[in-house]
mmCIF file with all atom_site columns, C-alpha atoms in Angstrom:
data_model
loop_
_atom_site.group_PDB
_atom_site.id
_atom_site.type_symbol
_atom_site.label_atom_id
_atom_site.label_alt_id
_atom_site.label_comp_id
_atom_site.label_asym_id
_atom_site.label_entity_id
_atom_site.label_seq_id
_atom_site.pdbx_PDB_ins_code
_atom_site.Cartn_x
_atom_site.Cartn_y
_atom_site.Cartn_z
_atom_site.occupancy
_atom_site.B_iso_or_equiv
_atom_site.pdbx_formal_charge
_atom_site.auth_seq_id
_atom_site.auth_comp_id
_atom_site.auth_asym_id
_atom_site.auth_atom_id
_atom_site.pdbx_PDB_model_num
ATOM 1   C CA . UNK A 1 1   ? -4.033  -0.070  -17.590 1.00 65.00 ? 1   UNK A CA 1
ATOM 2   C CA . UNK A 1 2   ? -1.585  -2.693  -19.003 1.00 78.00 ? 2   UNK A CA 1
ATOM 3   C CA . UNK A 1 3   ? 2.431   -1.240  -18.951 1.00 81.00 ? 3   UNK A CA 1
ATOM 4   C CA . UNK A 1 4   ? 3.359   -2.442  -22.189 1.00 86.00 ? 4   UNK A CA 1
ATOM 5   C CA . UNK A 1 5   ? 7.243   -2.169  -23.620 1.00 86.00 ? 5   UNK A CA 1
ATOM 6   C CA . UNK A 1 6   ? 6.473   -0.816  -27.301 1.00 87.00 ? 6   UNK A CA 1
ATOM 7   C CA . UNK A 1 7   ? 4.656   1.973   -25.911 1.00 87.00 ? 7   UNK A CA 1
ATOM 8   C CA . UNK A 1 8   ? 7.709   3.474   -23.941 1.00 89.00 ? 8   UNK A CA 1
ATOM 9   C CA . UNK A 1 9   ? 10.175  5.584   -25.945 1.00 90.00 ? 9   UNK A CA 1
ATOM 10  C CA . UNK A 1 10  ? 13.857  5.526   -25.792 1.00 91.00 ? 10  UNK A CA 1
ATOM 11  C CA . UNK A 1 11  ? 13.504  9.167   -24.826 1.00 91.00 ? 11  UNK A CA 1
ATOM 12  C CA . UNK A 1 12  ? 11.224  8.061   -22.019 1.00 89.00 ? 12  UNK A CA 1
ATOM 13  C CA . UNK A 1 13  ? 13.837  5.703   -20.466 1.00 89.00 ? 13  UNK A CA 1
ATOM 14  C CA . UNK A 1 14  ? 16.554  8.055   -20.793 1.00 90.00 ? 14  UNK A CA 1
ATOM 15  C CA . UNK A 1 15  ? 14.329  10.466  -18.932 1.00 88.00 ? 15  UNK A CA 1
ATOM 16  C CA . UNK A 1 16  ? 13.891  8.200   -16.185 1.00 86.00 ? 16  UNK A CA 1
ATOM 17  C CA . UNK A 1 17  ? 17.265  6.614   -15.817 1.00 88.00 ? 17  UNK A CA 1
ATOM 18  C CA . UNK A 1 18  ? 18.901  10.242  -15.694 1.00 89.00 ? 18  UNK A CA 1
ATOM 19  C CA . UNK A 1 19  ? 17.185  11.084  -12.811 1.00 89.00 ? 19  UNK A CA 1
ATOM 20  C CA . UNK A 1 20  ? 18.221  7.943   -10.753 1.00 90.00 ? 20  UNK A CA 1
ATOM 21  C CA . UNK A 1 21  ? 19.758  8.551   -7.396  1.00 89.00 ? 21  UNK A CA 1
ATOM 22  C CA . UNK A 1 22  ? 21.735  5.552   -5.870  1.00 87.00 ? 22  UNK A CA 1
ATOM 23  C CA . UNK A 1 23  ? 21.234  5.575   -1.802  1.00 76.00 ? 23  UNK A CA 1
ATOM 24  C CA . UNK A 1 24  ? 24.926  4.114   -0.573  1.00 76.00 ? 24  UNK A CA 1
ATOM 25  C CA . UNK A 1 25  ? 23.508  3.733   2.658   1.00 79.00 ? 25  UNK A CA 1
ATOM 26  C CA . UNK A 1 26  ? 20.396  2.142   2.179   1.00 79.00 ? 26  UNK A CA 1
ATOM 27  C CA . UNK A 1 27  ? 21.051  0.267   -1.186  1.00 90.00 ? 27  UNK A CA 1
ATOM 28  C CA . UNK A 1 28  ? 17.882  2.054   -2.330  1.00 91.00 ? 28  UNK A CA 1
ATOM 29  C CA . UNK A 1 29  ? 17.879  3.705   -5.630  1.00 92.00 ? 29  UNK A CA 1
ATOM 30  C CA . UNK A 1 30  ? 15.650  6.940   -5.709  1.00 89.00 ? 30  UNK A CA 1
ATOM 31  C CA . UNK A 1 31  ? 14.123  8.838   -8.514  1.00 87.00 ? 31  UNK A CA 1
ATOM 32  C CA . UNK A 1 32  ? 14.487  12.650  -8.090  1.00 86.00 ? 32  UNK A CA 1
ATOM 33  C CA . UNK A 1 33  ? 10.968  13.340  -9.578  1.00 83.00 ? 33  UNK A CA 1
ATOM 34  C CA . UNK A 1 34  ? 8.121   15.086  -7.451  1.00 78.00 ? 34  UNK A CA 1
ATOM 35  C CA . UNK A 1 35  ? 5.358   13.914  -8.698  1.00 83.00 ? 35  UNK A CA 1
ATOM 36  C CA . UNK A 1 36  ? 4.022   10.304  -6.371  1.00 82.00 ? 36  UNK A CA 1
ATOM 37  C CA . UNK A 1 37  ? 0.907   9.060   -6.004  1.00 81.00 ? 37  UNK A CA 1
ATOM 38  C CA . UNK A 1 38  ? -1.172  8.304   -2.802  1.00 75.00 ? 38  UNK A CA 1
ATOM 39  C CA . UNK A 1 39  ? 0.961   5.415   -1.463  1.00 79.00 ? 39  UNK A CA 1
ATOM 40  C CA . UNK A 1 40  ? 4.716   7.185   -2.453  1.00 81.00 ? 40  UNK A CA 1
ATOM 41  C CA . UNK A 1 41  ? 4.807   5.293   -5.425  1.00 86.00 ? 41  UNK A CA 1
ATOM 42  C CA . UNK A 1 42  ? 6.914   7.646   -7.710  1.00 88.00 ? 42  UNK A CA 1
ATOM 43  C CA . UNK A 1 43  ? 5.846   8.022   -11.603 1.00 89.00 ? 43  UNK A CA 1
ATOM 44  C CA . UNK A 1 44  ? 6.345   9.443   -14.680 1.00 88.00 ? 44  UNK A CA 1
ATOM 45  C CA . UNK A 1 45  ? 4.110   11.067  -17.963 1.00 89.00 ? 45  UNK A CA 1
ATOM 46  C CA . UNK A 1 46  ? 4.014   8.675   -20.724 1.00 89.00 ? 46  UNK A CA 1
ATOM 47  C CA . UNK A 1 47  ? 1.795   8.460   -23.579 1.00 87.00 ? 47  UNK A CA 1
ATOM 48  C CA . UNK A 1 48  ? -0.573  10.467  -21.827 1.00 89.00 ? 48  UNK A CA 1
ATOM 49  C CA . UNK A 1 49  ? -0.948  8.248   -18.519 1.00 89.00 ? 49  UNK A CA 1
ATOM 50  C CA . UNK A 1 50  ? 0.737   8.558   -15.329 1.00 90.00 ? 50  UNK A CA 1
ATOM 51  C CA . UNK A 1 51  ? 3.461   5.113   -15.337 1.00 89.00 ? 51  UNK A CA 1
ATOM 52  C CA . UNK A 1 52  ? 4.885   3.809   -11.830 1.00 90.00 ? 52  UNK A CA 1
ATOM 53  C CA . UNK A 1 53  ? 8.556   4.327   -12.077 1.00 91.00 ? 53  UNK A CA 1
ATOM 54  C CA . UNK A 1 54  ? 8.762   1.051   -9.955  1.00 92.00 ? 54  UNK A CA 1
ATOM 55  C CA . UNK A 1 55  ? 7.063   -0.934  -12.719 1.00 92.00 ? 55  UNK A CA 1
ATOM 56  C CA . UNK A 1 56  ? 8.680   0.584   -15.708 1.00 92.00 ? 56  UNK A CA 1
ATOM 57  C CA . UNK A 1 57  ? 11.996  -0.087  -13.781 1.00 93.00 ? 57  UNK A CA 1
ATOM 58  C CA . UNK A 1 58  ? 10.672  -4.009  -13.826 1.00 94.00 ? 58  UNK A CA 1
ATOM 59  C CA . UNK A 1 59  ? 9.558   -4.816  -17.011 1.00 93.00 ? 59  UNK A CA 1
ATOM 60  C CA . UNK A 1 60  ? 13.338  -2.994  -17.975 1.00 93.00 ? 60  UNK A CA 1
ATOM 61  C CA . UNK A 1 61  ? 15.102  -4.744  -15.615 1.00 94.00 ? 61  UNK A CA 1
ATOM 62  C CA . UNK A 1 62  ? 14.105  -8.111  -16.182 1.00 94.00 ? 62  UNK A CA 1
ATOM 63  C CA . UNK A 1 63  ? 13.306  -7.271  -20.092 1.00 93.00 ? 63  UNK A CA 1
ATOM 64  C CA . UNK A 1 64  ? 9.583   -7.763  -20.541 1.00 92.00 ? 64  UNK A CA 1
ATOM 65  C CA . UNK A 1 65  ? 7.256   -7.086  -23.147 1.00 92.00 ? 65  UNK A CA 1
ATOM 66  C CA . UNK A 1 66  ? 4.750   -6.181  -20.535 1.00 91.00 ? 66  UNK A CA 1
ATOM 67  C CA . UNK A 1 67  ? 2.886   -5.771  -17.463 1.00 88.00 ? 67  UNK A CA 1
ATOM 68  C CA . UNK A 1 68  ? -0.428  -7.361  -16.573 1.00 84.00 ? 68  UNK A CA 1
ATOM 69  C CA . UNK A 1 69  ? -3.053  -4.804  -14.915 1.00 82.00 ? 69  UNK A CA 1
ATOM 70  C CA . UNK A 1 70  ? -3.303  -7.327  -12.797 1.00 88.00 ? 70  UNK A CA 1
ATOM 71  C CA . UNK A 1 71  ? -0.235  -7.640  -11.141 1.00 92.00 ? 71  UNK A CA 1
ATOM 72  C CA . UNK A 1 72  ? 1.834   -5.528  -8.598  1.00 93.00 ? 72  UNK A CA 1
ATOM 73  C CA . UNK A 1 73  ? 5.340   -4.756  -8.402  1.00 94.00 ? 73  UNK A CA 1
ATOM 74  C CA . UNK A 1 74  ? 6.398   -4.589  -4.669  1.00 92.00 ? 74  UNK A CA 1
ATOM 75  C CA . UNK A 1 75  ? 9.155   -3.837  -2.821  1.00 91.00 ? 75  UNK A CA 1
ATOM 76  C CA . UNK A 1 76  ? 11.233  -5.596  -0.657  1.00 91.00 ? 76  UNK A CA 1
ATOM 77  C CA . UNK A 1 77  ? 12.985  -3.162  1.142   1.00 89.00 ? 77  UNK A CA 1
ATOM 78  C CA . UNK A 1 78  ? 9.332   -1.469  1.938   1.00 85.00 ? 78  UNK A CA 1
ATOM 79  C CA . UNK A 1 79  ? 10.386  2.403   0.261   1.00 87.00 ? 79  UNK A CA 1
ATOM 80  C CA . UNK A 1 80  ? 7.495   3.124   -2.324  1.00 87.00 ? 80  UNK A CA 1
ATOM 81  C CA . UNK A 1 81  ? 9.842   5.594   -3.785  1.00 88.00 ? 81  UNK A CA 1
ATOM 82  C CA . UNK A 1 82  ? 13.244  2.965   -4.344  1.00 91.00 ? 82  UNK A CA 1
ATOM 83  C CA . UNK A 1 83  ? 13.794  1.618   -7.858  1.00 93.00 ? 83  UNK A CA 1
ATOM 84  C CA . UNK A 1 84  ? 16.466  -1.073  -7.395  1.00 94.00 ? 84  UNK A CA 1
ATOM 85  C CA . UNK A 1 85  ? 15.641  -3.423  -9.261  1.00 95.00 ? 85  UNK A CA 1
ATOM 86  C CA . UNK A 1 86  ? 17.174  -6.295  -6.791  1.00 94.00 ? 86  UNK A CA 1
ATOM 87  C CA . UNK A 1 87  ? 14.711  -4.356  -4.292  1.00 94.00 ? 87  UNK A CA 1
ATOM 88  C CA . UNK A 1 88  ? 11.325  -5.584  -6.926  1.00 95.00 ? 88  UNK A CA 1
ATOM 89  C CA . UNK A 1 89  ? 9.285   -8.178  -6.975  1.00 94.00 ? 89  UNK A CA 1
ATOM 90  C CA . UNK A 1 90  ? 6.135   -9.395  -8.640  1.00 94.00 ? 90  UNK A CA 1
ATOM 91  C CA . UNK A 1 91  ? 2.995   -10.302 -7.230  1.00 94.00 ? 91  UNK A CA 1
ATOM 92  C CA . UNK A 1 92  ? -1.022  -10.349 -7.565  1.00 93.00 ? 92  UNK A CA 1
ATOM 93  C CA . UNK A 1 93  ? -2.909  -7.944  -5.079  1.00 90.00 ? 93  UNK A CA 1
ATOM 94  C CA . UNK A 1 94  ? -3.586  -11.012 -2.620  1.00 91.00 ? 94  UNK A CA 1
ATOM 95  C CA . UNK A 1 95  ? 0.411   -11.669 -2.644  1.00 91.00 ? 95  UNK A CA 1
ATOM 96  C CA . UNK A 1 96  ? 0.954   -7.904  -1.812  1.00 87.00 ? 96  UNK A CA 1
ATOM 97  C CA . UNK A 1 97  ? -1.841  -7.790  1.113   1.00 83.00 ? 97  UNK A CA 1
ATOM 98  C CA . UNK A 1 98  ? -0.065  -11.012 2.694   1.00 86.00 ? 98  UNK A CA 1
ATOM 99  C CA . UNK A 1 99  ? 3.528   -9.093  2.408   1.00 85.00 ? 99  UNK A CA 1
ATOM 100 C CA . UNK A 1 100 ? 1.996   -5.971  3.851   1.00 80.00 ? 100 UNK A CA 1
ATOM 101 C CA . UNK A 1 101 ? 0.647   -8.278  6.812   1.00 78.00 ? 101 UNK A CA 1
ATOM 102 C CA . UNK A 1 102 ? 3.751   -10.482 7.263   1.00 80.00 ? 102 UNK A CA 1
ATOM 103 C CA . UNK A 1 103 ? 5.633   -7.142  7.495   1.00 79.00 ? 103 UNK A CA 1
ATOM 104 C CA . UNK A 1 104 ? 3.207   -5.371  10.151  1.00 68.00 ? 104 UNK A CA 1
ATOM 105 C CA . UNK A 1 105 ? 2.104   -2.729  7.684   1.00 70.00 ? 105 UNK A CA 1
ATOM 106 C CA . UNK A 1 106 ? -1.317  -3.163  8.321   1.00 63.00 ? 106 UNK A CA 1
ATOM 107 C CA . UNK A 1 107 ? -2.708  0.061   9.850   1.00 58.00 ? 107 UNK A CA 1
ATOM 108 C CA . UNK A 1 108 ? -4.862  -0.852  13.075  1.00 59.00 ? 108 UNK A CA 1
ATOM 109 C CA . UNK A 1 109 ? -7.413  0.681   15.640  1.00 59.00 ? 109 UNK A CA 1
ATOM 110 C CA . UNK A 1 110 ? -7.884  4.677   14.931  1.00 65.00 ? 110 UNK A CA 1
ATOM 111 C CA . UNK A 1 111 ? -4.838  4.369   12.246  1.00 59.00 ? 111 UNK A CA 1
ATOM 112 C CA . UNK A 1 112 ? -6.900  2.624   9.612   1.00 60.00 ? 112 UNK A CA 1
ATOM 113 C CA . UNK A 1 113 ? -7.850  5.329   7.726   1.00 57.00 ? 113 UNK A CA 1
ATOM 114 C CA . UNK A 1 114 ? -11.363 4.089   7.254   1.00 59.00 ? 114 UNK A CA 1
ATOM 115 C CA . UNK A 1 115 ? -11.873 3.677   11.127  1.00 66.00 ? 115 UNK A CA 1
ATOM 116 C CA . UNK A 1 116 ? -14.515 5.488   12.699  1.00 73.00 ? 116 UNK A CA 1
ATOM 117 C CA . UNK A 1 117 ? -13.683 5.358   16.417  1.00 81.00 ? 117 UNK A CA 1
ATOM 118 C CA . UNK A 1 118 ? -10.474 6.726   18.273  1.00 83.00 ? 118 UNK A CA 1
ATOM 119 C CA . UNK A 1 119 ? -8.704  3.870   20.106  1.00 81.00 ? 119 UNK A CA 1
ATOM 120 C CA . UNK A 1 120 ? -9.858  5.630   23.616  1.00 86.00 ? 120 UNK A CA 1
ATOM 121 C CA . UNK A 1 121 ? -13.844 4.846   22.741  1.00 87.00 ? 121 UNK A CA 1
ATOM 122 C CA . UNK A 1 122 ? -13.102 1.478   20.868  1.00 86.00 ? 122 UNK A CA 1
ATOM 123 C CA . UNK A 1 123 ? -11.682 0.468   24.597  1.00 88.00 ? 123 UNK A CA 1
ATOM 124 C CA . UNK A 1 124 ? -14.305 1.936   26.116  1.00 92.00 ? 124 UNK A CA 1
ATOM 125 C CA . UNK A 1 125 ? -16.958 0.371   23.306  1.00 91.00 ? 125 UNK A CA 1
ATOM 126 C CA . UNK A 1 126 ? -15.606 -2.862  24.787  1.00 91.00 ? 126 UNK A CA 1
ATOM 127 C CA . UNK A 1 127 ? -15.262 -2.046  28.465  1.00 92.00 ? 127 UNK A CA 1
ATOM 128 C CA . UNK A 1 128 ? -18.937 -1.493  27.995  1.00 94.00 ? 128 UNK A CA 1
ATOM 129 C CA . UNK A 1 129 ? -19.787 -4.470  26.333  1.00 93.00 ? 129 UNK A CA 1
ATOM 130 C CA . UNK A 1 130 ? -18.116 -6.878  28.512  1.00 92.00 ? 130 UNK A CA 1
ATOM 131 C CA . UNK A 1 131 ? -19.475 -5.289  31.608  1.00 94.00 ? 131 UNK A CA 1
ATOM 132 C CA . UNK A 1 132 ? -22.718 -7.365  30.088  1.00 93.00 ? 132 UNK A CA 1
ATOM 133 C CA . UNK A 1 133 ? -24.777 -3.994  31.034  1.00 94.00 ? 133 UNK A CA 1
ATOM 134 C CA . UNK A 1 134 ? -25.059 -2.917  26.953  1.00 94.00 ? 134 UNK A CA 1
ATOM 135 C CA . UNK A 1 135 ? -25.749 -5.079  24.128  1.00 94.00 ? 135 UNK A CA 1
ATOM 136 C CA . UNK A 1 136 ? -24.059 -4.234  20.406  1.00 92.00 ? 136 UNK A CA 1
ATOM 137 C CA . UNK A 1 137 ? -26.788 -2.834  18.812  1.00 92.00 ? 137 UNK A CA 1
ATOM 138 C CA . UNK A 1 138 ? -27.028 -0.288  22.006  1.00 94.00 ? 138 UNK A CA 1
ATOM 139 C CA . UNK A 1 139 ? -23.100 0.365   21.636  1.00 93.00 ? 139 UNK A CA 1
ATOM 140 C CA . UNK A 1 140 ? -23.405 0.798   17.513  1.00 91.00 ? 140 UNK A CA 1
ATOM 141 C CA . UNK A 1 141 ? -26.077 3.268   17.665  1.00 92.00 ? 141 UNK A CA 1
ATOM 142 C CA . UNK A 1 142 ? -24.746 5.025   20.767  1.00 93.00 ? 142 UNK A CA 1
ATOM 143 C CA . UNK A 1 143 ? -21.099 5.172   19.149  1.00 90.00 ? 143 UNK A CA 1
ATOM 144 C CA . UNK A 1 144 ? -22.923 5.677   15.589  1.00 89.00 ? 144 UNK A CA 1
ATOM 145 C CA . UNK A 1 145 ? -21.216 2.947   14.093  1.00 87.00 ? 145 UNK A CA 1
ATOM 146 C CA . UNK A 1 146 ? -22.240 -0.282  11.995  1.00 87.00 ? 146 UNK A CA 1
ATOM 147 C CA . UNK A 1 147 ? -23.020 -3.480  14.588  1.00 90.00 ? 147 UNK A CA 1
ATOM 148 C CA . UNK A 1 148 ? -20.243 -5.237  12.641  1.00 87.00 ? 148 UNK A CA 1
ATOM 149 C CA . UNK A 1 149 ? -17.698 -2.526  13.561  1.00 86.00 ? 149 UNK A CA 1
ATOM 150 C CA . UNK A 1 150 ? -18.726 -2.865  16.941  1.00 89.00 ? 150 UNK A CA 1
ATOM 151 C CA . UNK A 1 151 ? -18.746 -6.631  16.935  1.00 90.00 ? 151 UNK A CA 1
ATOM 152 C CA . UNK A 1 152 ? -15.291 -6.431  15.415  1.00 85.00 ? 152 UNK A CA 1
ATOM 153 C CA . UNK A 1 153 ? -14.435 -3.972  18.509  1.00 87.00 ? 153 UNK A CA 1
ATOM 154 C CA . UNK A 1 154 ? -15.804 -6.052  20.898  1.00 89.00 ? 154 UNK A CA 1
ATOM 155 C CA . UNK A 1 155 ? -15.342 -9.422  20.055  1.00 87.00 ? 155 UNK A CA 1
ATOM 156 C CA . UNK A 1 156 ? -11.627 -9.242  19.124  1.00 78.00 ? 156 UNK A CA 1
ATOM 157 C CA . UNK A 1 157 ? -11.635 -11.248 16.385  1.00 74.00 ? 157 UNK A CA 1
ATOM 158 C CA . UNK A 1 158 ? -11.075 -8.723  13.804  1.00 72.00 ? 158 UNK A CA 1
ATOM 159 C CA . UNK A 1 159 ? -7.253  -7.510  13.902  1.00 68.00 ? 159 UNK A CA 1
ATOM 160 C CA . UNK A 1 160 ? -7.771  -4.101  13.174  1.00 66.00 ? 160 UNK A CA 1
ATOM 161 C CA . UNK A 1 161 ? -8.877  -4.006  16.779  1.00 69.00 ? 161 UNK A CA 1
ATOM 162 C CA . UNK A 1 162 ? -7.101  -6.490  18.310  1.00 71.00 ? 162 UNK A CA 1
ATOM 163 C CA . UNK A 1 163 ? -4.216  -4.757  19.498  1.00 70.00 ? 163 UNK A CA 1
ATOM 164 C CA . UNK A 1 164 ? -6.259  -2.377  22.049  1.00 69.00 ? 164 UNK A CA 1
#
């Protein structure tokens, strides 16, 4: 949903300001509020939504009428709780993935959360493979996984896997 300026209250800011915490050590700028979504992104209650604090603290900052939907607010010092507004940027979603890979965020191998296999049987999946004995579709259905996944595994051209 689109963060738009007239629908935040002066009440609202002052809310959100007040419970600012300025990190001297880090240069990060903390909210003391509890409530974070999935990725540490803190918010706040407005007008009956849930509002990242890290937006709001953008379109303030550098005084906009609004936010596009479409658009993400990231950080450059990589805290998804920090408000500092020197710390934001904008971005689309394809900007943000490229940060998040220039940066080594990307989780890999049994750390992706979607991944199926532990990093011990994606080595072996590919052991396996290149010992020419088992094809892919043998290795997918005997590691019940998709034969892209274990192409991916085995052919180490996907960089999820890569790093094994």
């Amino acid at each position: 949903m689109k963060l738009v300026r007239e629908e935040i209250s002066e009440s609202d800011i002052e809310r959100f300001i007040n419970k600012i915490m300025k990190d001297s050590d880090s240069s990060c700028w903390e909210v003391n509020i509890a409530n974070h979504n999935s990725f540490g992104h803190k918010r706040i209650w407005i007008n009956g939504r849930y509002v990242g604090i890290h937006r709001l603290m953008y379109m303030l900052y550098n005084k906009l009428d609004s936010l596009p939907e479409d658009m993400e607010v990231c950080h450059i010092c990589d805290n998804p709780g920090c408000v500092n507004p020197t710390h934001l940027f904008l971005t689309s979603k394809a900007g943000n993935q490229f940060d998040k890979k220039a940066k080594n965020r990307q989780a890999k191998g049994e750390n992706n959360g979607a991944a199926i296999l532990s990093n011990e049987n994606a080595k072996l999946m590919r052991d396996l493979y290149n010992s020419g004995e088992f094809s892919l579709g043998f290795l997918a259905n005997f590691f019940k996984v998709s034969k892209s996944t274990c192409f991916n595994v085995c052919s180490n051209k996907s960089k999820l896997w890569r790093s094994l």
